[in-house]
Amino acid sequence: MKKLNIFVSMLLLLAVATFTLSSCSDDKLGETIFPDIDETLDPNSMTYKLDKFLRENYLNVYNLDFRYKMQDVGTNMNYNLVPATYENSIDLAVLTKFLWFDAYKEVAGPDFLKLYGPRIIHLIGSPAYNPTSGTEIVGLAEGGIKVSLFKVNAMDITDFEMMNEYYFKTMHHEFAHILHQRKTYPSEFNLLSASKYDGNNWQDRQDGVVNSWGFVTTYASSENREDFAETIANFVVKTDAQWNRILELASRGWATPSSEDEFNAEYFCYYYYKNNEVDPEKIEYCYEDQVIKVPQEDGTVLMYFRNDTDSSGNRIVVYNVEDTDGIDGKEIILKKVQIARQWLADEWGVDLDALRAEVQKRQLNYDITELRKQVTEIQ
Amino acid sequence: MNKLYHISVLLLMAVLMFSTSCLKTEEDDIFDKSAASRLDDVRDSYTNILTEKGGKWQMEYFTTDEEPGYVYLMTFQKDGSVTISGKNVWISRVDDVSAITPSFGSETSLWEVITDNGPVLSFNSYNRFFHLFADPEDIPSTDEGDTDEQGYGHSGDYEFDLMKYSGDTLYLEGKKHGNNIIMTRLEPSIEDQTYMDDVVALADSFFNAKIPQTFITLPNDRRFVVTNGASLILSMYPEDGDWVSQTETYSAIITPSGLNFMNPVRLYADKDSTSYYDVQHFVRQADGSLLCRENNQVKFTADTLSKIMAGQSFKWRMVENGYAGDLEDFISIFEAGLKAYNKATLRYKYFDISYVAAQETFTFTFAVRANGRNSTCNLYLDVERVSDNQVRFVFNGEGDSNAKVYLQRVEALQDFCNYLSSTTFEIRPNSLLSPTEVRLVSADDDVTALTLILQ
């Protein structure tokens, strides 16, 4: 019986083998089910010049699809969005190359972005509004391969601050995400401000206050990954004056006269005593533009309230709010930068300071008319 | 050993089941091309449809049912560009947020038929005068700036599923918001601004705020009161129903062919809602009325003409010198009588007919100048409805003190009043939907007539 079972089992296994080998044995690959796509650009197309520029500078070099014709299916359908204008698409195409791709090429070598750059850049004309939080999305990095740049129709090429905030910074911010999605950054970074992240209410926070907590922007205080991307992006694109201002505000103490919770309160870093009567009950807070600063020979600076005098006609003395939060914001920001600097050097071979210098040089000296010629003068 | 036996049986069964998918008993392909190729063919077909014969189209564009529809002209070029023209107040507000009158705007942008789950007409670069309806910025804009935006805007579409092409008409559906959109082919020689100016002028002539109520009448004569026509967000309720609880609003658009509702409107033929008519497209007739395309016995008009003439809220003014036939003679004789009495003259060669609530009567008003003084005279009369489209002006010999003087002293005025009182006038309006100008023609001779304009 045992032998019979073995025999039957062997027969069955033989049958399995026969079926397995014979199944589909004469399958052959037929013609492709996909239609032949003509990759030739049509010189009669209205968009021929831009398409040719994008092919020669993005697709052929970086295998990157620069999508300026918005595809609704490539967006979050919960948002109402509109396409970018053709004219702004040209500007952003040449600026993205000049300020992002060429800058990295200069600092990290020609292959860096070929290997690690996004494969799709998608331009979207409007912001994506989040009505519940009162915020707007200006950039997205998805899956390490796609970067969406929003609000393209609001571009004002003459407004450097605006261009920096919404586009240049966004490019480096989103690319930082792409990089850390491939190789994670040291977890030590996440511990530096662990108790201060708030993903729901970051938009209600105040710039100077979050600086003093060790964040470069309010958005950086939303979560550690955004903090990391914001730290790199702001360090790279902010001018020396803008960066030093962040560090200066980070060194300040901040206080509020409000009894409301911190998200709705307005914070100040200057105060004075009403009528110069030094009494905690007489403290009033003021804005920076209400303060007159008078440098002294010994290097100190005296500060006075611009808008009033005391009953004797004397200037009202202004004081810095004492930093009592126990956090050295400036030191934390610099530590974060150092972690990013080391991580970029170790993991990617990129010199953050050199990158910053290259981006600064480019963003302060570009001539958009000249850059546009790369497209408009294509034959 | 049993285990080996069982495993072998299970393996054999599994292989038999899976191997069936590879058996050569498949039927031949139903289609001669792959799905992707067929979709590309459809895309090419729609691309040709849009660009052939000059590529000019009229789009009936809707956003939500809280906004009227807007007419746009589109000229599709094979180079991927499309010129989009329109005339509406939102175009005006692109450059002036406080604008309240429509402006013409035309801009060229990009278009493409893309293959999504089916062919989709995509306007894929921003056009200032078209994509404004898809912009997420709040309407009106928020005072608080970006932090207060809700992200809805007009909630209009700029990508449209191409549903059907029939008789030079394309039927589309907004991809995100699902509104039905119709595109109709136009002659390429049409000049965009002239066309849009005509469309807006036509829309202005459809409804007039001075005629606050219009009516959709079903074949069984059940009527629905329509108000707010000029806004094209039409309010509607059954005349025999309750306007408070039964009023519904419907978005509509006016095109050169007539008026179309955004979606079919269901009108019940009786109070019990046992039968109904679904109406959506109304075609403009030569008499100015609208006739339903889905059922040509459903009409859209103003109220019965004699009711409007006898309506207490209307004031009519005779067009200066706008009289003919016997009336010409009577007025000449009246003028001569005025002159003979006290060298008075008619200040204006027209008269007003209106209802004066204080006197609870209609008045026939004329103005004279005598002895260096101007005076207004009001004769009292009834506007009598003879039939749906016929009226008589019946003077009762009463009037204010000025009128009474002339009535007693100028015999020709009495004769004039007697003539009017005895004459039945047929009402011939400029439009059955918006009768703001009527020609009253004597039913006796078809010559005697006067023209009145609604004030």
PDB file of N, CA and C in Angstrom, chain A residues 2 5-6 8-9 12-13 15-16 19-20 23-24 26 33-35 44-47 68-73 77 79-86 126-127 129 131 134 136 151 153 166, chain B residues 1-2 4-5 8-9 11-12 15-16 19 22 24 34 36-37 40 79 81 108-110 112 116 123-126 131 134-137 146-147 149-152 155 158-159 175-177:
ATOM      1  N   LYS A   2       1.891   1.132   0.846  1.00  0.00           N
ATOM      2  CA  LYS A   2       2.808   2.264   0.954  1.00  0.00           C
ATOM      3  C   LYS A   2       3.471   2.542  -0.396  1.00  0.00           C
ATOM      4  N   ASN A   5       1.066   4.139  -2.801  1.00  0.00           N
ATOM      5  CA  ASN A   5       0.925   5.579  -2.522  1.00  0.00           C
ATOM      6  C   ASN A   5       2.096   6.370  -3.095  1.00  0.00           C
ATOM      7  N   ILE A   6       3.294   5.760  -2.902  1.00  0.00           N
ATOM      8  CA  ILE A   6       4.478   6.445  -3.435  1.00  0.00           C
ATOM      9  C   ILE A   6       4.378   6.531  -4.952  1.00  0.00           C
ATOM     10  N   VAL A   8       1.618   6.473  -6.821  1.00  0.00           N
ATOM     11  CA  VAL A   8       0.583   7.445  -7.209  1.00  0.00           C
ATOM     12  C   VAL A   8       1.107   8.879  -7.037  1.00  0.00           C
ATOM     13  N   SER A   9       1.789   9.091  -5.935  1.00  0.00           N
ATOM     14  CA  SER A   9       2.318  10.436  -5.677  1.00  0.00           C
ATOM     15  C   SER A   9       3.318  10.834  -6.744  1.00  0.00           C
ATOM     16  N   LEU A  12       1.458  11.736  -9.822  1.00  0.00           N
ATOM     17  CA  LEU A  12       0.850  13.073  -9.711  1.00  0.00           C
ATOM     18  C   LEU A  12       1.904  14.168  -9.882  1.00  0.00           C
ATOM     19  N   LEU A  13       3.041  13.978  -9.249  1.00  0.00           N
ATOM     20  CA  LEU A  13       4.096  14.983  -9.372  1.00  0.00           C
ATOM     21  C   LEU A  13       4.568  15.098 -10.812  1.00  0.00           C
ATOM     22  N   ALA A  15       2.706  14.511 -13.364  1.00  0.00           N
ATOM     23  CA  ALA A  15       1.640  15.231 -14.085  1.00  0.00           C
ATOM     24  C   ALA A  15       1.783  16.748 -13.874  1.00  0.00           C
ATOM     25  N   VAL A  16       2.068  17.117 -12.606  1.00  0.00           N
ATOM     26  CA  VAL A  16       2.258  18.550 -12.300  1.00  0.00           C
ATOM     27  C   VAL A  16       3.381  19.124 -13.149  1.00  0.00           C
ATOM     28  N   PHE A  19       2.317  19.467 -16.822  1.00  0.00           N
ATOM     29  CA  PHE A  19       1.441  20.632 -17.038  1.00  0.00           C
ATOM     30  C   PHE A  19       2.211  21.933 -16.950  1.00  0.00           C
ATOM     31  N   THR A  20       3.063  21.961 -15.917  1.00  0.00           N
ATOM     32  CA  THR A  20       3.797  23.196 -15.694  1.00  0.00           C
ATOM     33  C   THR A  20       4.687  23.531 -16.880  1.00  0.00           C
ATOM     34  N   SER A  23       2.363  24.237 -20.145  1.00  0.00           N
ATOM     35  CA  SER A  23       1.477  25.399 -20.174  1.00  0.00           C
ATOM     36  C   SER A  23       2.155  26.574 -20.854  1.00  0.00           C
ATOM     37  N   CYS A  24       1.409  27.164 -21.731  1.00  0.00           N
ATOM     38  CA  CYS A  24       1.860  28.394 -22.372  1.00  0.00           C
ATOM     39  C   CYS A  24       3.168  28.217 -23.130  1.00  0.00           C
ATOM     40  N   ASP A  26       3.869  27.620 -26.093  1.00  0.00           N
ATOM     41  CA  ASP A  26       4.049  28.244 -27.409  1.00  0.00           C
ATOM     42  C   ASP A  26       3.637  29.708 -27.409  1.00  0.00           C
ATOM     43  N   ILE A  33       0.910  46.361 -27.306  1.00  0.00           N
ATOM     44  CA  ILE A  33      -0.479  46.817 -27.268  1.00  0.00           C
ATOM     45  C   ILE A  33      -0.541  48.333 -27.234  1.00  0.00           C
ATOM     46  N   PHE A  34       0.592  48.954 -26.985  1.00  0.00           N
ATOM     47  CA  PHE A  34       0.598  50.412 -26.907  1.00  0.00           C
ATOM     48  C   PHE A  34       0.887  51.022 -28.276  1.00  0.00           C
ATOM     49  N   PRO A  35       0.242  52.117 -28.565  1.00  0.00           N
ATOM     50  CA  PRO A  35       0.452  52.724 -29.868  1.00  0.00           C
ATOM     51  C   PRO A  35       1.841  53.339 -29.962  1.00  0.00           C
ATOM     52  N   ASN A  44       5.513  73.403 -35.860  1.00  0.00           N
ATOM     53  CA  ASN A  44       4.370  74.307 -36.031  1.00  0.00           C
ATOM     54  C   ASN A  44       3.572  74.500 -34.744  1.00  0.00           C
ATOM     55  N   SER A  45       3.922  73.737 -33.718  1.00  0.00           N
ATOM     56  CA  SER A  45       3.195  73.852 -32.466  1.00  0.00           C
ATOM     57  C   SER A  45       3.485  75.198 -31.807  1.00  0.00           C
ATOM     58  N   MET A  46       2.476  75.759 -31.173  1.00  0.00           N
ATOM     59  CA  MET A  46       2.657  77.040 -30.479  1.00  0.00           C
ATOM     60  C   MET A  46       3.706  76.921 -29.377  1.00  0.00           C
ATOM     61  N   THR A  47       3.859  75.730 -28.837  1.00  0.00           N
ATOM     62  CA  THR A  47       4.756  75.545 -27.690  1.00  0.00           C
ATOM     63  C   THR A  47       6.089  74.919 -28.095  1.00  0.00           C
ATOM     64  N   TYR A  68       4.422  71.588 -17.724  1.00  0.00           N
ATOM     65  CA  TYR A  68       3.840  72.908 -17.531  1.00  0.00           C
ATOM     66  C   TYR A  68       2.378  72.932 -17.959  1.00  0.00           C
ATOM     67  N   LYS A  69       1.980  71.927 -18.750  1.00  0.00           N
ATOM     68  CA  LYS A  69       0.551  71.792 -19.078  1.00  0.00           C
ATOM     69  C   LYS A  69      -0.060  70.948 -17.976  1.00  0.00           C
ATOM     70  N   MET A  70      -0.805  71.614 -17.113  1.00  0.00           N
ATOM     71  CA  MET A  70      -1.262  70.944 -15.893  1.00  0.00           C
ATOM     72  C   MET A  70      -2.130  69.735 -16.194  1.00  0.00           C
ATOM     73  N   GLN A  71      -1.865  68.671 -15.466  1.00  0.00           N
ATOM     74  CA  GLN A  71      -2.690  67.469 -15.582  1.00  0.00           C
ATOM     75  C   GLN A  71      -3.441  67.294 -14.275  1.00  0.00           C
ATOM     76  N   ASP A  72      -4.745  67.433 -14.379  1.00  0.00           N
ATOM     77  CA  ASP A  72      -5.576  67.339 -13.182  1.00  0.00           C
ATOM     78  C   ASP A  72      -5.364  66.017 -12.451  1.00  0.00           C
ATOM     79  N   VAL A  73      -5.200  64.943 -13.217  1.00  0.00           N
ATOM     80  CA  VAL A  73      -5.041  63.635 -12.578  1.00  0.00           C
ATOM     81  C   VAL A  73      -3.729  63.541 -11.807  1.00  0.00           C
ATOM     82  N   MET A  77      -7.219  65.742  -6.233  1.00  0.00           N
ATOM     83  CA  MET A  77      -8.479  66.216  -6.810  1.00  0.00           C
ATOM     84  C   MET A  77      -9.374  66.908  -5.789  1.00  0.00           C
ATOM     85  N   TYR A  79      -8.575  69.485  -4.250  1.00  0.00           N
ATOM     86  CA  TYR A  79      -8.323  70.921  -4.340  1.00  0.00           C
ATOM     87  C   TYR A  79      -8.815  71.456  -5.676  1.00  0.00           C
ATOM     88  N   ASN A  80      -9.262  72.698  -5.657  1.00  0.00           N
ATOM     89  CA  ASN A  80      -9.539  73.395  -6.907  1.00  0.00           C
ATOM     90  C   ASN A  80      -8.256  74.083  -7.340  1.00  0.00           C
ATOM     91  N   LEU A  81      -7.738  73.658  -8.475  1.00  0.00           N
ATOM     92  CA  LEU A  81      -6.460  74.181  -8.959  1.00  0.00           C
ATOM     93  C   LEU A  81      -6.599  74.599 -10.404  1.00  0.00           C
ATOM     94  N   VAL A  82      -5.715  75.463 -10.854  1.00  0.00           N
ATOM     95  CA  VAL A  82      -5.736  75.876 -12.265  1.00  0.00           C
ATOM     96  C   VAL A  82      -4.333  75.737 -12.852  1.00  0.00           C
ATOM     97  N   PRO A  83      -4.242  75.640 -14.176  1.00  0.00           N
ATOM     98  CA  PRO A  83      -2.926  75.519 -14.808  1.00  0.00           C
ATOM     99  C   PRO A  83      -2.122  76.811 -14.684  1.00  0.00           C
ATOM    100  N   ALA A  84      -0.840  76.671 -14.985  1.00  0.00           N
ATOM    101  CA  ALA A  84       0.042  77.838 -15.012  1.00  0.00           C
ATOM    102  C   ALA A  84      -0.105  78.561 -16.351  1.00  0.00           C
ATOM    103  N   THR A  85       0.189  79.849 -16.341  1.00  0.00           N
ATOM    104  CA  THR A  85       0.213  80.563 -17.615  1.00  0.00           C
ATOM    105  C   THR A  85       1.434  80.101 -18.396  1.00  0.00           C
ATOM    106  N   TYR A  86       1.314  80.176 -19.704  1.00  0.00           N
ATOM    107  CA  TYR A  86       2.409  79.741 -20.570  1.00  0.00           C
ATOM    108  C   TYR A  86       3.650  80.619 -20.335  1.00  0.00           C
ATOM    109  N   SER A 126      -2.249  77.871  -9.324  1.00  0.00           N
ATOM    110  CA  SER A 126      -2.818  78.433  -8.095  1.00  0.00           C
ATOM    111  C   SER A 126      -2.209  77.752  -6.881  1.00  0.00           C
ATOM    112  N   PRO A 127      -2.436  78.319  -5.710  1.00  0.00           N
ATOM    113  CA  PRO A 127      -2.080  77.575  -4.500  1.00  0.00           C
ATOM    114  C   PRO A 127      -3.153  76.525  -4.227  1.00  0.00           C
ATOM    115  N   TYR A 129      -5.445  75.599  -1.313  1.00  0.00           N
ATOM    116  CA  TYR A 129      -5.845  76.157  -0.014  1.00  0.00           C
ATOM    117  C   TYR A 129      -6.371  75.076   0.923  1.00  0.00           C
ATOM    118  N   PRO A 131      -8.675  75.246   3.829  1.00  0.00           N
ATOM    119  CA  PRO A 131      -9.520  76.189   4.560  1.00  0.00           C
ATOM    120  C   PRO A 131      -9.585  75.913   6.054  1.00  0.00           C
ATOM    121  N   GLY A 134      -6.296  77.349   7.329  1.00  0.00           N
ATOM    122  CA  GLY A 134      -5.922  78.672   6.860  1.00  0.00           C
ATOM    123  C   GLY A 134      -4.535  78.692   6.239  1.00  0.00           C
ATOM    124  N   GLU A 136      -1.801  77.308   2.875  1.00  0.00           N
ATOM    125  CA  GLU A 136      -1.796  76.996   1.453  1.00  0.00           C
ATOM    126  C   GLU A 136      -0.560  76.185   1.125  1.00  0.00           C
ATOM    127  N   LYS A 151       1.197  78.014  -7.291  1.00  0.00           N
ATOM    128  CA  LYS A 151       1.115  79.475  -7.270  1.00  0.00           C
ATOM    129  C   LYS A 151       1.954  80.118  -8.382  1.00  0.00           C
ATOM    130  N   ASN A 153       1.064  81.280 -11.189  1.00  0.00           N
ATOM    131  CA  ASN A 153       0.459  82.453 -11.831  1.00  0.00           C
ATOM    132  C   ASN A 153       0.647  83.733 -11.025  1.00  0.00           C
ATOM    133  N   TYR A 166       8.384  81.781  -2.536  1.00  0.00           N
ATOM    134  CA  TYR A 166       7.431  80.830  -3.116  1.00  0.00           C
ATOM    135  C   TYR A 166       8.051  79.839  -4.101  1.00  0.00           C
TER     136      TYR A 166
ATOM    137  N   MET B   1       3.782   9.701   4.269  1.00  0.00           N
ATOM    138  CA  MET B   1       3.487   9.371   2.873  1.00  0.00           C
ATOM    139  C   MET B   1       2.165   9.974   2.435  1.00  0.00           C
ATOM    140  N   ASN B   2       1.172   9.886   3.390  1.00  0.00           N
ATOM    141  CA  ASN B   2      -0.117  10.520   3.091  1.00  0.00           C
ATOM    142  C   ASN B   2       0.043  11.998   2.762  1.00  0.00           C
ATOM    143  N   LEU B   4       2.645  13.419   1.386  1.00  0.00           N
ATOM    144  CA  LEU B   4       3.160  13.564   0.015  1.00  0.00           C
ATOM    145  C   LEU B   4       2.029  13.379  -0.996  1.00  0.00           C
ATOM    146  N   TYR B   5       1.166  12.422  -0.700  1.00  0.00           N
ATOM    147  CA  TYR B   5       0.039  12.130  -1.586  1.00  0.00           C
ATOM    148  C   TYR B   5      -0.899  13.339  -1.692  1.00  0.00           C
ATOM    149  N   SER B   8       0.626  16.236  -3.545  1.00  0.00           N
ATOM    150  CA  SER B   8       0.653  15.996  -4.986  1.00  0.00           C
ATOM    151  C   SER B   8      -0.700  16.268  -5.617  1.00  0.00           C
ATOM    152  N   VAL B   9      -1.762  15.810  -4.922  1.00  0.00           N
ATOM    153  CA  VAL B   9      -3.121  16.053  -5.436  1.00  0.00           C
ATOM    154  C   VAL B   9      -3.411  17.549  -5.496  1.00  0.00           C
ATOM    155  N   LEU B  11      -1.305  20.021  -5.668  1.00  0.00           N
ATOM    156  CA  LEU B  11      -0.494  20.654  -6.692  1.00  0.00           C
ATOM    157  C   LEU B  11      -1.088  20.454  -8.073  1.00  0.00           C
ATOM    158  N   LEU B  12      -1.563  19.216  -8.313  1.00  0.00           N
ATOM    159  CA  LEU B  12      -2.152  18.919  -9.620  1.00  0.00           C
ATOM    160  C   LEU B  12      -3.389  19.772  -9.859  1.00  0.00           C
ATOM    161  N   VAL B  15      -2.391  23.406 -10.544  1.00  0.00           N
ATOM    162  CA  VAL B  15      -1.834  23.602 -11.889  1.00  0.00           C
ATOM    163  C   VAL B  15      -2.929  23.532 -12.937  1.00  0.00           C
ATOM    164  N   LEU B  16      -3.879  22.602 -12.733  1.00  0.00           N
ATOM    165  CA  LEU B  16      -4.983  22.491 -13.695  1.00  0.00           C
ATOM    166  C   LEU B  16      -5.802  23.784 -13.737  1.00  0.00           C
ATOM    167  N   SER B  19      -3.613  26.647 -15.214  1.00  0.00           N
ATOM    168  CA  SER B  19      -3.193  26.462 -16.596  1.00  0.00           C
ATOM    169  C   SER B  19      -4.311  26.769 -17.569  1.00  0.00           C
ATOM    170  N   CYS B  22      -4.139  29.744 -19.796  1.00  0.00           N
ATOM    171  CA  CYS B  22      -3.227  29.774 -20.917  1.00  0.00           C
ATOM    172  C   CYS B  22      -3.686  28.866 -22.054  1.00  0.00           C
ATOM    173  N   LYS B  24      -5.437  27.400 -25.291  1.00  0.00           N
ATOM    174  CA  LYS B  24      -5.617  28.081 -26.573  1.00  0.00           C
ATOM    175  C   LYS B  24      -7.066  28.011 -27.049  1.00  0.00           C
ATOM    176  N   SER B  34      -5.639  47.555 -29.859  1.00  0.00           N
ATOM    177  CA  SER B  34      -5.624  47.557 -28.402  1.00  0.00           C
ATOM    178  C   SER B  34      -6.451  48.723 -27.872  1.00  0.00           C
ATOM    179  N   ALA B  36      -5.545  51.002 -25.838  1.00  0.00           N
ATOM    180  CA  ALA B  36      -4.782  52.255 -25.871  1.00  0.00           C
ATOM    181  C   ALA B  36      -4.815  52.866 -27.269  1.00  0.00           C
ATOM    182  N   SER B  37      -4.699  52.012 -28.293  1.00  0.00           N
ATOM    183  CA  SER B  37      -4.731  52.531 -29.660  1.00  0.00           C
ATOM    184  C   SER B  37      -6.092  53.098 -30.002  1.00  0.00           C
ATOM    185  N   ASP B  40      -6.461  56.402 -28.441  1.00  0.00           N
ATOM    186  CA  ASP B  40      -5.714  57.410 -29.202  1.00  0.00           C
ATOM    187  C   ASP B  40      -6.464  57.814 -30.466  1.00  0.00           C
ATOM    188  N   ASP B  79      -2.171  74.163 -33.989  1.00  0.00           N
ATOM    189  CA  ASP B  79      -0.868  74.320 -33.324  1.00  0.00           C
ATOM    190  C   ASP B  79      -0.980  74.207 -31.807  1.00  0.00           C
ATOM    191  N   SER B  81      -3.095  75.958 -29.895  1.00  0.00           N
ATOM    192  CA  SER B  81      -3.559  77.184 -29.248  1.00  0.00           C
ATOM    193  C   SER B  81      -5.064  77.314 -29.417  1.00  0.00           C
ATOM    194  N   THR B 108      -5.454  84.139 -25.911  1.00  0.00           N
ATOM    195  CA  THR B 108      -5.058  82.855 -26.498  1.00  0.00           C
ATOM    196  C   THR B 108      -4.245  82.059 -25.484  1.00  0.00           C
ATOM    197  N   SER B 109      -4.596  80.790 -25.361  1.00  0.00           N
ATOM    198  CA  SER B 109      -3.882  79.902 -24.439  1.00  0.00           C
ATOM    199  C   SER B 109      -3.774  78.529 -25.109  1.00  0.00           C
ATOM    200  N   LEU B 110      -3.532  77.491 -24.306  1.00  0.00           N
ATOM    201  CA  LEU B 110      -3.284  76.167 -24.885  1.00  0.00           C
ATOM    202  C   LEU B 110      -4.465  75.225 -24.653  1.00  0.00           C
ATOM    203  N   GLU B 112      -5.747  70.839 -25.511  1.00  0.00           N
ATOM    204  CA  GLU B 112      -5.316  69.516 -25.941  1.00  0.00           C
ATOM    205  C   GLU B 112      -6.437  68.543 -25.632  1.00  0.00           C
ATOM    206  N   ASP B 116      -7.698  60.276 -20.823  1.00  0.00           N
ATOM    207  CA  ASP B 116      -7.741  59.974 -19.389  1.00  0.00           C
ATOM    208  C   ASP B 116      -8.408  58.606 -19.291  1.00  0.00           C
ATOM    209  N   PHE B 123      -8.065  72.472 -21.215  1.00  0.00           N
ATOM    210  CA  PHE B 123      -7.496  73.801 -21.467  1.00  0.00           C
ATOM    211  C   PHE B 123      -6.334  73.921 -20.484  1.00  0.00           C
ATOM    212  N   ASN B 124      -5.155  73.474 -20.915  1.00  0.00           N
ATOM    213  CA  ASN B 124      -4.107  73.179 -19.943  1.00  0.00           C
ATOM    214  C   ASN B 124      -3.052  74.258 -19.751  1.00  0.00           C
ATOM    215  N   SER B 125      -3.316  75.458 -20.240  1.00  0.00           N
ATOM    216  CA  SER B 125      -2.530  76.590 -19.734  1.00  0.00           C
ATOM    217  C   SER B 125      -3.531  77.681 -19.360  1.00  0.00           C
ATOM    218  N   TYR B 126      -3.118  78.526 -18.426  1.00  0.00           N
ATOM    219  CA  TYR B 126      -4.072  79.464 -17.823  1.00  0.00           C
ATOM    220  C   TYR B 126      -4.497  80.540 -18.817  1.00  0.00           C
ATOM    221  N   HIS B 131     -10.181  80.614 -17.208  1.00  0.00           N
ATOM    222  CA  HIS B 131      -9.860  79.855 -15.999  1.00  0.00           C
ATOM    223  C   HIS B 131     -10.229  80.592 -14.722  1.00  0.00           C
ATOM    224  N   ALA B 134     -12.293  78.674 -12.547  1.00  0.00           N
ATOM    225  CA  ALA B 134     -11.746  77.507 -11.861  1.00  0.00           C
ATOM    226  C   ALA B 134     -10.756  77.912 -10.772  1.00  0.00           C
ATOM    227  N   ASP B 135     -10.411  79.197 -10.732  1.00  0.00           N
ATOM    228  CA  ASP B 135      -9.481  79.689  -9.713  1.00  0.00           C
ATOM    229  C   ASP B 135     -10.056  79.438  -8.323  1.00  0.00           C
ATOM    230  N   PRO B 136      -9.214  79.029  -7.379  1.00  0.00           N
ATOM    231  CA  PRO B 136      -9.759  78.723  -6.049  1.00  0.00           C
ATOM    232  C   PRO B 136      -9.974  79.941  -5.151  1.00  0.00           C
ATOM    233  N   GLU B 137      -9.550  81.122  -5.607  1.00  0.00           N
ATOM    234  CA  GLU B 137      -9.693  82.299  -4.749  1.00  0.00           C
ATOM    235  C   GLU B 137     -11.165  82.565  -4.449  1.00  0.00           C
ATOM    236  N   ASP B 146      -4.719  85.427   2.228  1.00  0.00           N
ATOM    237  CA  ASP B 146      -4.603  84.001   1.956  1.00  0.00           C
ATOM    238  C   ASP B 146      -5.052  83.110   3.101  1.00  0.00           C
ATOM    239  N   THR B 147      -4.933  83.601   4.342  1.00  0.00           N
ATOM    240  CA  THR B 147      -5.214  82.729   5.472  1.00  0.00           C
ATOM    241  C   THR B 147      -6.696  82.452   5.638  1.00  0.00           C
ATOM    242  N   GLU B 149      -8.816  81.994   2.906  1.00  0.00           N
ATOM    243  CA  GLU B 149      -9.377  81.442   1.678  1.00  0.00           C
ATOM    244  C   GLU B 149     -10.023  80.078   1.922  1.00  0.00           C
ATOM    245  N   GLN B 150     -11.151  79.869   1.269  1.00  0.00           N
ATOM    246  CA  GLN B 150     -11.831  78.591   1.387  1.00  0.00           C
ATOM    247  C   GLN B 150     -11.456  77.631   0.259  1.00  0.00           C
ATOM    248  N   GLY B 151     -10.938  78.208  -0.828  1.00  0.00           N
ATOM    249  CA  GLY B 151     -10.435  77.345  -1.895  1.00  0.00           C
ATOM    250  C   GLY B 151     -11.472  76.862  -2.891  1.00  0.00           C
ATOM    251  N   TYR B 152     -12.654  77.477  -2.892  1.00  0.00           N
ATOM    252  CA  TYR B 152     -13.697  77.012  -3.823  1.00  0.00           C
ATOM    253  C   TYR B 152     -13.829  77.901  -5.057  1.00  0.00           C
ATOM    254  N   SER B 155     -15.892  77.400  -8.550  1.00  0.00           N
ATOM    255  CA  SER B 155     -16.020  75.945  -8.721  1.00  0.00           C
ATOM    256  C   SER B 155     -16.380  75.568 -10.154  1.00  0.00           C
ATOM    257  N   TYR B 158     -12.172  73.272 -16.076  1.00  0.00           N
ATOM    258  CA  TYR B 158     -11.433  73.599 -17.289  1.00  0.00           C
ATOM    259  C   TYR B 158     -11.003  72.329 -18.013  1.00  0.00           C
ATOM    260  N   GLU B 159     -11.377  71.194 -17.472  1.00  0.00           N
ATOM    261  CA  GLU B 159     -11.181  69.926 -18.181  1.00  0.00           C
ATOM    262  C   GLU B 159     -12.554  69.274 -18.320  1.00  0.00           C
ATOM    263  N   LYS B 175     -15.009  67.738 -15.675  1.00  0.00           N
ATOM    264  CA  LYS B 175     -14.377  66.552 -15.086  1.00  0.00           C
ATOM    265  C   LYS B 175     -14.413  66.570 -13.564  1.00  0.00           C
ATOM    266  N   LYS B 176     -14.239  67.727 -12.970  1.00  0.00           N
ATOM    267  CA  LYS B 176     -14.197  67.763 -11.506  1.00  0.00           C
ATOM    268  C   LYS B 176     -15.562  68.028 -10.899  1.00  0.00           C
ATOM    269  N   HIS B 177     -16.300  68.943 -11.492  1.00  0.00           N
ATOM    270  CA  HIS B 177     -17.564  69.338 -10.872  1.00  0.00           C
ATOM    271  C   HIS B 177     -18.791  68.770 -11.579  1.00  0.00           C
TER     272      HIS B 177
END
